Amino acid sequence: MLKIAVLISGSGSNLQAIIDAIKAGILNAEISGVLSSKADAYGLVRAQAAGIPTAVLVNSDFPDRESFDRAMLQQLDAWSPDVVVLAGFMRILSRHFVTHYEGRLLNIHPSLLPKYKGLHTHRRALEAGDTEHGCSVHFVTPELDGGPVIAQSVVPVLRSDNEETLTERVHKSEHRLYPQVLVWMAEGVLTFHEGRPFFNGSPIPEPLQLHQKP
Ligand code: GRF
């Protein structure tokens, strides 16, 4: 069974989507632990409600990024995950951490990468007049939001949209996409070799796409 560790800093709705997919029998996995970089992250409440072990590491307890990441590595390795899932984890990771989990570290980003790396992605998509927006799940590399994209969920941008409505539509699409990618990992159809994602034994030429109606 796929063992997952989830890293959060906030609401944890993607964590909840993964918990729900496991409970529903869609995803054959177990979450061995949830680590938060914020003591008051609501995702911790979700984890505890689901009986999942939790840990909290806060920036102010560490002199620098490297020591924080070393403590994080120690905690995660104690949970021995097959895959580490970043779900709204609001920290930049050290190269050492990323390299340690290469091929086992996933992130979800609220844009159709390579568009809109970084923050305020929904606002930027609206300002650019895009007609489509969405989210991407990618393997993490040391470059911020720059690792190879596995799959994307595309949503329409409606003329009536504002930042709030678009954010909500993309968020809902994240809740389908992340569990789906983890199902592929659990089934062994999604793998990682020499810096590239493979699907059914072949390199993924373009990100896999999930389309969603408004
Ligand atoms: C999501 O929008 C995700 O794309 C981004 O952080 C947000 C986390 O939301 N990386 P939640 O905590 O899972 O609700």
PDB file of C-alpha atoms and ligand atoms in Angstrom:
ATOM      1  CA  MET A   1       0.000   0.000   0.000  1.00  0.00           C
ATOM      2  CA  LEU A   2       1.279   3.474  -0.899  1.00  0.00           C
ATOM      3  CA  LYS A   3       2.436   5.368   2.193  1.00  0.00           C
ATOM      4  CA  ILE A   4       1.907   9.096   1.936  1.00  0.00           C
ATOM      5  CA  ALA A   5       3.183  11.962   4.074  1.00  0.00           C
ATOM      6  CA  VAL A   6       1.448  15.309   3.587  1.00  0.00           C
ATOM      7  CA  LEU A   7       2.988  18.729   4.230  1.00  0.00           C
ATOM      8  CA  ILE A   8       0.596  21.604   4.899  1.00  0.00           C
ATOM      9  CA  SER A   9       0.527  25.173   6.187  1.00  0.00           C
ATOM     10  CA  GLY A  10      -3.162  26.024   6.011  1.00  0.00           C
ATOM     11  CA  SER A  11      -6.693  24.861   5.432  1.00  0.00           C
ATOM     12  CA  GLY A  12      -5.762  21.421   4.149  1.00  0.00           C
ATOM     13  CA  SER A  13      -8.659  20.971   1.742  1.00  0.00           C
ATOM     14  CA  ASN A  14      -6.367  19.013  -0.599  1.00  0.00           C
ATOM     15  CA  LEU A  15      -5.365  16.853   2.361  1.00  0.00           C
ATOM     16  CA  GLN A  16      -9.089  16.295   2.975  1.00  0.00           C
ATOM     17  CA  ALA A  17      -9.619  15.278  -0.645  1.00  0.00           C
ATOM     18  CA  ILE A  18      -6.870  12.658  -0.263  1.00  0.00           C
ATOM     19  CA  ILE A  19      -8.322  11.410   3.049  1.00  0.00           C
ATOM     20  CA  ASP A  20     -11.754  11.154   1.408  1.00  0.00           C
ATOM     21  CA  ALA A  21     -10.394   9.268  -1.628  1.00  0.00           C
ATOM     22  CA  ILE A  22      -8.770   6.732   0.706  1.00  0.00           C
ATOM     23  CA  LYS A  23     -11.952   6.384   2.779  1.00  0.00           C
ATOM     24  CA  ALA A  24     -14.025   5.927  -0.371  1.00  0.00           C
ATOM     25  CA  GLY A  25     -11.757   3.088  -1.489  1.00  0.00           C
ATOM     26  CA  ILE A  26     -10.705   5.016  -4.615  1.00  0.00           C
ATOM     27  CA  LEU A  27      -7.105   5.426  -3.474  1.00  0.00           C
ATOM     28  CA  ASN A  28      -5.321   2.387  -2.067  1.00  0.00           C
ATOM     29  CA  ALA A  29      -3.004   4.246   0.302  1.00  0.00           C
ATOM     30  CA  GLU A  30      -2.488   5.312   3.872  1.00  0.00           C
ATOM     31  CA  ILE A  31      -1.394   8.692   5.180  1.00  0.00           C
ATOM     32  CA  SER A  32       1.384   7.951   7.636  1.00  0.00           C
ATOM     33  CA  GLY A  33       1.669  11.512   8.871  1.00  0.00           C
ATOM     34  CA  VAL A  34       0.811  15.170   8.325  1.00  0.00           C
ATOM     35  CA  LEU A  35       3.436  17.804   9.030  1.00  0.00           C
ATOM     36  CA  SER A  36       2.499  21.463   9.325  1.00  0.00           C
ATOM     37  CA  SER A  37       4.657  24.566   9.332  1.00  0.00           C
ATOM     38  CA  LYS A  38       1.892  26.429  11.217  1.00  0.00           C
ATOM     39  CA  ALA A  39       0.594  25.395  14.635  1.00  0.00           C
ATOM     40  CA  ASP A  40      -2.899  26.711  13.880  1.00  0.00           C
ATOM     41  CA  ALA A  41      -3.310  25.176  10.425  1.00  0.00           C
ATOM     42  CA  TYR A  42      -6.858  23.835  10.071  1.00  0.00           C
ATOM     43  CA  GLY A  43      -5.440  20.876   8.177  1.00  0.00           C
ATOM     44  CA  LEU A  44      -4.126  19.574  11.522  1.00  0.00           C
ATOM     45  CA  VAL A  45      -7.712  19.363  12.781  1.00  0.00           C
ATOM     46  CA  ARG A  46      -8.668  17.412   9.643  1.00  0.00           C
ATOM     47  CA  ALA A  47      -5.750  15.024  10.139  1.00  0.00           C
ATOM     48  CA  GLN A  48      -6.542  14.446  13.792  1.00  0.00           C
ATOM     49  CA  ALA A  49     -10.212  13.838  12.984  1.00  0.00           C
ATOM     50  CA  ALA A  50      -9.053  11.124  10.580  1.00  0.00           C
ATOM     51  CA  GLY A  51      -6.735   9.578  13.203  1.00  0.00           C
ATOM     52  CA  ILE A  52      -3.556  10.522  11.324  1.00  0.00           C
ATOM     53  CA  PRO A  53      -0.347  11.305  13.295  1.00  0.00           C
ATOM     54  CA  THR A  54       0.659  14.980  13.087  1.00  0.00           C
ATOM     55  CA  ALA A  55       3.763  17.049  13.692  1.00  0.00           C
ATOM     56  CA  VAL A  56       4.337  20.803  13.767  1.00  0.00           C
ATOM     57  CA  LEU A  57       7.606  22.557  12.997  1.00  0.00           C
ATOM     58  CA  VAL A  58       7.692  26.349  13.220  1.00  0.00           C
ATOM     59  CA  ASN A  59      10.231  28.602  11.645  1.00  0.00           C
ATOM     60  CA  SER A  60      11.024  30.561  14.807  1.00  0.00           C
ATOM     61  CA  ASP A  61      12.451  27.419  16.468  1.00  0.00           C
ATOM     62  CA  PHE A  62      15.205  27.088  13.851  1.00  0.00           C
ATOM     63  CA  PRO A  63      18.168  29.340  13.021  1.00  0.00           C
ATOM     64  CA  ASP A  64      18.017  28.711   9.259  1.00  0.00           C
ATOM     65  CA  ARG A  65      16.310  26.850   6.420  1.00  0.00           C
ATOM     66  CA  GLU A  66      18.800  23.991   6.468  1.00  0.00           C
ATOM     67  CA  SER A  67      18.202  23.142  10.120  1.00  0.00           C
ATOM     68  CA  PHE A  68      14.420  23.362   9.648  1.00  0.00           C
ATOM     69  CA  ASP A  69      14.606  21.038   6.677  1.00  0.00           C
ATOM     70  CA  ARG A  70      16.871  18.603   8.541  1.00  0.00           C
ATOM     71  CA  ALA A  71      14.287  18.367  11.337  1.00  0.00           C
ATOM     72  CA  MET A  72      11.570  17.889   8.733  1.00  0.00           C
ATOM     73  CA  LEU A  73      13.549  15.118   7.048  1.00  0.00           C
ATOM     74  CA  GLN A  74      13.998  13.362  10.359  1.00  0.00           C
ATOM     75  CA  GLN A  75      10.275  13.483  11.098  1.00  0.00           C
ATOM     76  CA  LEU A  76       9.280  12.384   7.609  1.00  0.00           C
ATOM     77  CA  ASP A  77      11.763   9.541   7.484  1.00  0.00           C
ATOM     78  CA  ALA A  78      10.315   8.249  10.769  1.00  0.00           C
ATOM     79  CA  TRP A  79       7.009   7.902   8.861  1.00  0.00           C
ATOM     80  CA  SER A  80       8.877   6.197   5.950  1.00  0.00           C
ATOM     81  CA  PRO A  81       6.635   7.523   3.179  1.00  0.00           C
ATOM     82  CA  ASP A  82       6.757   6.307  -0.425  1.00  0.00           C
ATOM     83  CA  VAL A  83       5.635   9.738  -1.502  1.00  0.00           C
ATOM     84  CA  VAL A  84       5.712  13.176   0.110  1.00  0.00           C
ATOM     85  CA  VAL A  85       2.832  15.401  -0.927  1.00  0.00           C
ATOM     86  CA  LEU A  86       3.052  19.175  -0.666  1.00  0.00           C
ATOM     87  CA  ALA A  87      -0.487  20.482  -0.187  1.00  0.00           C
ATOM     88  CA  GLY A  88      -0.383  24.201   0.437  1.00  0.00           C
ATOM     89  CA  PHE A  89       3.001  24.029   2.182  1.00  0.00           C
ATOM     90  CA  MET A  90       4.112  27.661   2.223  1.00  0.00           C
ATOM     91  CA  ARG A  91       7.864  27.244   2.444  1.00  0.00           C
ATOM     92  CA  ILE A  92      10.703  27.095  -0.015  1.00  0.00           C
ATOM     93  CA  LEU A  93      12.550  23.800   0.377  1.00  0.00           C
ATOM     94  CA  SER A  94      16.320  23.437   0.553  1.00  0.00           C
ATOM     95  CA  ARG A  95      18.130  21.690  -2.282  1.00  0.00           C
ATOM     96  CA  HIS A  96      19.191  18.970   0.163  1.00  0.00           C
ATOM     97  CA  PHE A  97      15.562  18.202   1.062  1.00  0.00           C
ATOM     98  CA  VAL A  98      14.382  18.152  -2.545  1.00  0.00           C
ATOM     99  CA  THR A  99      17.255  15.919  -3.620  1.00  0.00           C
ATOM    100  CA  HIS A 100      16.613  13.515  -0.758  1.00  0.00           C
ATOM    101  CA  TYR A 101      13.042  12.937  -1.975  1.00  0.00           C
ATOM    102  CA  GLU A 102      13.681  13.234  -5.700  1.00  0.00           C
ATOM    103  CA  GLY A 103      10.996  11.341  -7.625  1.00  0.00           C
ATOM    104  CA  ARG A 104       8.918  10.940  -4.466  1.00  0.00           C
ATOM    105  CA  LEU A 105       8.010  14.593  -3.881  1.00  0.00           C
ATOM    106  CA  LEU A 106       4.852  16.062  -5.427  1.00  0.00           C
ATOM    107  CA  ASN A 107       3.361  19.549  -5.401  1.00  0.00           C
ATOM    108  CA  ILE A 108       0.090  21.018  -6.576  1.00  0.00           C
ATOM    109  CA  HIS A 109       0.205  24.513  -8.006  1.00  0.00           C
ATOM    110  CA  PRO A 110      -2.864  26.611  -8.852  1.00  0.00           C
ATOM    111  CA  SER A 111      -2.040  27.414 -12.480  1.00  0.00           C
ATOM    112  CA  LEU A 112      -1.440  25.690 -15.779  1.00  0.00           C
ATOM    113  CA  LEU A 113       2.342  25.554 -15.446  1.00  0.00           C
ATOM    114  CA  PRO A 114       4.638  26.849 -16.827  1.00  0.00           C
ATOM    115  CA  LYS A 115       2.237  29.810 -16.664  1.00  0.00           C
ATOM    116  CA  TYR A 116       2.099  31.782 -13.419  1.00  0.00           C
ATOM    117  CA  LYS A 117       4.722  30.316 -11.144  1.00  0.00           C
ATOM    118  CA  GLY A 118       4.665  31.862  -7.673  1.00  0.00           C
ATOM    119  CA  LEU A 119       1.766  33.655  -5.992  1.00  0.00           C
ATOM    120  CA  HIS A 120      -1.540  35.341  -7.001  1.00  0.00           C
ATOM    121  CA  THR A 121      -2.044  32.981  -9.925  1.00  0.00           C
ATOM    122  CA  HIS A 122      -5.826  33.497 -10.200  1.00  0.00           C
ATOM    123  CA  ARG A 123      -5.527  37.274 -10.262  1.00  0.00           C
ATOM    124  CA  ARG A 124      -2.794  37.053 -12.888  1.00  0.00           C
ATOM    125  CA  ALA A 125      -4.879  34.741 -15.095  1.00  0.00           C
ATOM    126  CA  LEU A 126      -7.825  37.175 -14.873  1.00  0.00           C
ATOM    127  CA  GLU A 127      -5.638  40.196 -15.600  1.00  0.00           C
ATOM    128  CA  ALA A 128      -4.173  38.449 -18.637  1.00  0.00           C
ATOM    129  CA  GLY A 129      -7.678  37.761 -19.997  1.00  0.00           C
ATOM    130  CA  ASP A 130      -7.085  33.998 -20.128  1.00  0.00           C
ATOM    131  CA  THR A 131     -10.080  31.905 -21.110  1.00  0.00           C
ATOM    132  CA  GLU A 132      -8.689  28.791 -19.435  1.00  0.00           C
ATOM    133  CA  HIS A 133      -6.962  28.332 -16.115  1.00  0.00           C
ATOM    134  CA  GLY A 134      -6.445  25.418 -13.754  1.00  0.00           C
ATOM    135  CA  CYS A 135      -3.943  23.554 -11.645  1.00  0.00           C
ATOM    136  CA  SER A 136      -0.918  21.333 -12.117  1.00  0.00           C
ATOM    137  CA  VAL A 137       0.608  18.461 -10.175  1.00  0.00           C
ATOM    138  CA  HIS A 138       4.341  18.177 -10.685  1.00  0.00           C
ATOM    139  CA  PHE A 139       7.381  16.426  -9.333  1.00  0.00           C
ATOM    140  CA  VAL A 140       9.385  18.872  -7.259  1.00  0.00           C
ATOM    141  CA  THR A 141      12.860  19.934  -8.308  1.00  0.00           C
ATOM    142  CA  PRO A 142      15.036  22.628  -6.731  1.00  0.00           C
ATOM    143  CA  GLU A 143      13.577  25.251  -9.115  1.00  0.00           C
ATOM    144  CA  LEU A 144      10.446  26.826  -7.552  1.00  0.00           C
ATOM    145  CA  ASP A 145       7.279  25.498  -9.295  1.00  0.00           C
ATOM    146  CA  GLY A 146       9.601  24.287 -12.042  1.00  0.00           C
ATOM    147  CA  GLY A 147       9.624  20.477 -11.819  1.00  0.00           C
ATOM    148  CA  PRO A 148       8.224  18.227 -14.558  1.00  0.00           C
ATOM    149  CA  VAL A 149       4.431  18.467 -14.761  1.00  0.00           C
ATOM    150  CA  ILE A 150       2.541  15.181 -14.488  1.00  0.00           C
ATOM    151  CA  ALA A 151      -1.054  16.258 -14.944  1.00  0.00           C
ATOM    152  CA  GLN A 152      -3.237  19.324 -15.178  1.00  0.00           C
ATOM    153  CA  SER A 153      -6.877  20.082 -14.631  1.00  0.00           C
ATOM    154  CA  VAL A 154      -8.236  22.769 -16.928  1.00  0.00           C
ATOM    155  CA  VAL A 155     -11.196  24.948 -15.966  1.00  0.00           C
ATOM    156  CA  PRO A 156     -12.861  27.684 -17.995  1.00  0.00           C
ATOM    157  CA  VAL A 157     -12.543  31.325 -16.991  1.00  0.00           C
ATOM    158  CA  LEU A 158     -16.007  32.858 -17.196  1.00  0.00           C
ATOM    159  CA  ARG A 159     -16.631  36.471 -18.127  1.00  0.00           C
ATOM    160  CA  SER A 160     -18.454  36.923 -14.827  1.00  0.00           C
ATOM    161  CA  ASP A 161     -15.511  35.586 -12.784  1.00  0.00           C
ATOM    162  CA  ASN A 162     -13.735  37.502 -10.073  1.00  0.00           C
ATOM    163  CA  GLU A 163     -10.717  36.309  -8.124  1.00  0.00           C
ATOM    164  CA  GLU A 164     -12.890  34.568  -5.551  1.00  0.00           C
ATOM    165  CA  THR A 165     -15.069  32.584  -7.949  1.00  0.00           C
ATOM    166  CA  LEU A 166     -12.107  31.542 -10.076  1.00  0.00           C
ATOM    167  CA  THR A 167     -10.104  30.511  -7.023  1.00  0.00           C
ATOM    168  CA  GLU A 168     -13.005  28.342  -5.891  1.00  0.00           C
ATOM    169  CA  ARG A 169     -13.374  26.648  -9.283  1.00  0.00           C
ATOM    170  CA  VAL A 170      -9.654  25.868  -9.467  1.00  0.00           C
ATOM    171  CA  HIS A 171      -9.620  24.667  -5.868  1.00  0.00           C
ATOM    172  CA  LYS A 172     -12.411  22.178  -6.628  1.00  0.00           C
ATOM    173  CA  SER A 173     -10.449  20.911  -9.603  1.00  0.00           C
ATOM    174  CA  GLU A 174      -7.395  20.413  -7.345  1.00  0.00           C
ATOM    175  CA  HIS A 175      -9.480  18.113  -5.171  1.00  0.00           C
ATOM    176  CA  ARG A 176     -10.001  15.803  -8.161  1.00  0.00           C
ATOM    177  CA  LEU A 177      -6.535  16.068  -9.636  1.00  0.00           C
ATOM    178  CA  TYR A 178      -4.347  15.331  -6.610  1.00  0.00           C
ATOM    179  CA  PRO A 179      -6.102  12.089  -5.591  1.00  0.00           C
ATOM    180  CA  GLN A 180      -6.091  10.977  -9.243  1.00  0.00           C
ATOM    181  CA  VAL A 181      -2.320  11.411  -9.527  1.00  0.00           C
ATOM    182  CA  LEU A 182      -1.877   9.484  -6.279  1.00  0.00           C
ATOM    183  CA  VAL A 183      -4.088   6.671  -7.626  1.00  0.00           C
ATOM    184  CA  TRP A 184      -1.694   6.416 -10.604  1.00  0.00           C
ATOM    185  CA  MET A 185       1.239   6.266  -8.191  1.00  0.00           C
ATOM    186  CA  ALA A 186      -0.453   3.656  -5.998  1.00  0.00           C
ATOM    187  CA  GLU A 187      -1.202   1.538  -9.076  1.00  0.00           C
ATOM    188  CA  GLY A 188       2.412   1.849 -10.187  1.00  0.00           C
ATOM    189  CA  VAL A 189       1.505   3.350 -13.583  1.00  0.00           C
ATOM    190  CA  LEU A 190       3.113   6.695 -12.748  1.00  0.00           C
ATOM    191  CA  THR A 191       6.852   6.472 -12.129  1.00  0.00           C
ATOM    192  CA  PHE A 192       9.898   8.723 -12.258  1.00  0.00           C
ATOM    193  CA  HIS A 193      13.214   7.948 -13.964  1.00  0.00           C
ATOM    194  CA  GLU A 194      16.179  10.210 -14.568  1.00  0.00           C
ATOM    195  CA  GLY A 195      14.300  13.417 -13.875  1.00  0.00           C
ATOM    196  CA  ARG A 196      11.196  12.598 -15.973  1.00  0.00           C
ATOM    197  CA  PRO A 197       7.718  11.279 -15.256  1.00  0.00           C
ATOM    198  CA  PHE A 198       6.672   8.036 -16.990  1.00  0.00           C
ATOM    199  CA  PHE A 199       3.134   6.765 -17.521  1.00  0.00           C
ATOM    200  CA  ASN A 200       2.653   3.070 -18.275  1.00  0.00           C
ATOM    201  CA  GLY A 201       6.393   2.787 -18.903  1.00  0.00           C
ATOM    202  CA  SER A 202       6.629   5.661 -21.427  1.00  0.00           C
ATOM    203  CA  PRO A 203       7.812   9.223 -20.815  1.00  0.00           C
ATOM    204  CA  ILE A 204       4.915  11.672 -20.544  1.00  0.00           C
ATOM    205  CA  PRO A 205       5.339  13.959 -23.591  1.00  0.00           C
ATOM    206  CA  GLU A 206       2.712  16.493 -22.446  1.00  0.00           C
ATOM    207  CA  PRO A 207       1.015  16.853 -19.052  1.00  0.00           C
ATOM    208  CA  LEU A 208      -1.975  14.501 -18.738  1.00  0.00           C
ATOM    209  CA  GLN A 209      -5.188  16.539 -18.788  1.00  0.00           C
ATOM    210  CA  LEU A 210      -8.376  16.361 -16.758  1.00  0.00           C
ATOM    211  CA  HIS A 211     -11.116  18.636 -18.070  1.00  0.00           C
ATOM    212  CA  GLN A 212     -13.874  19.960 -15.856  1.00  0.00           C
ATOM    213  CA  LYS A 213     -17.111  21.763 -16.546  1.00  0.00           C
ATOM    214  CA  PRO A 214     -17.916  24.935 -14.558  1.00  0.00           C
TER     215      PRO A 214
HETATM  216  C1  GRF B   1      -3.921  25.242  -3.082  1.00  0.00           C
HETATM  217  O1  GRF B   1      -4.516  26.234  -3.866  1.00  0.00           O
HETATM  218  C2  GRF B   1      -2.676  24.725  -3.741  1.00  0.00           C
HETATM  219  O2  GRF B   1      -2.732  24.762  -5.130  1.00  0.00           O
HETATM  220  C3  GRF B   1      -1.616  25.663  -3.242  1.00  0.00           C
HETATM  221  O3  GRF B   1      -2.005  25.937  -1.906  1.00  0.00           O
HETATM  222  C4  GRF B   1      -3.411  25.788  -1.776  1.00  0.00           C
HETATM  223  C5  GRF B   1      -3.660  24.851  -0.633  1.00  0.00           C
HETATM  224  O4  GRF B   1      -5.008  24.771  -0.288  1.00  0.00           O
HETATM  225  N1  GRF B   1      -0.313  25.075  -3.377  1.00  0.00           N
HETATM  226  P1  GRF B   1      -5.483  23.766   0.848  1.00  0.00           P
HETATM  227  O5  GRF B   1      -4.694  24.073   2.114  1.00  0.00           O
HETATM  228  O6  GRF B   1      -5.238  22.359   0.369  1.00  0.00           O
HETATM  229  O7  GRF B   1      -6.937  24.054   1.032  1.00  0.00           O
END
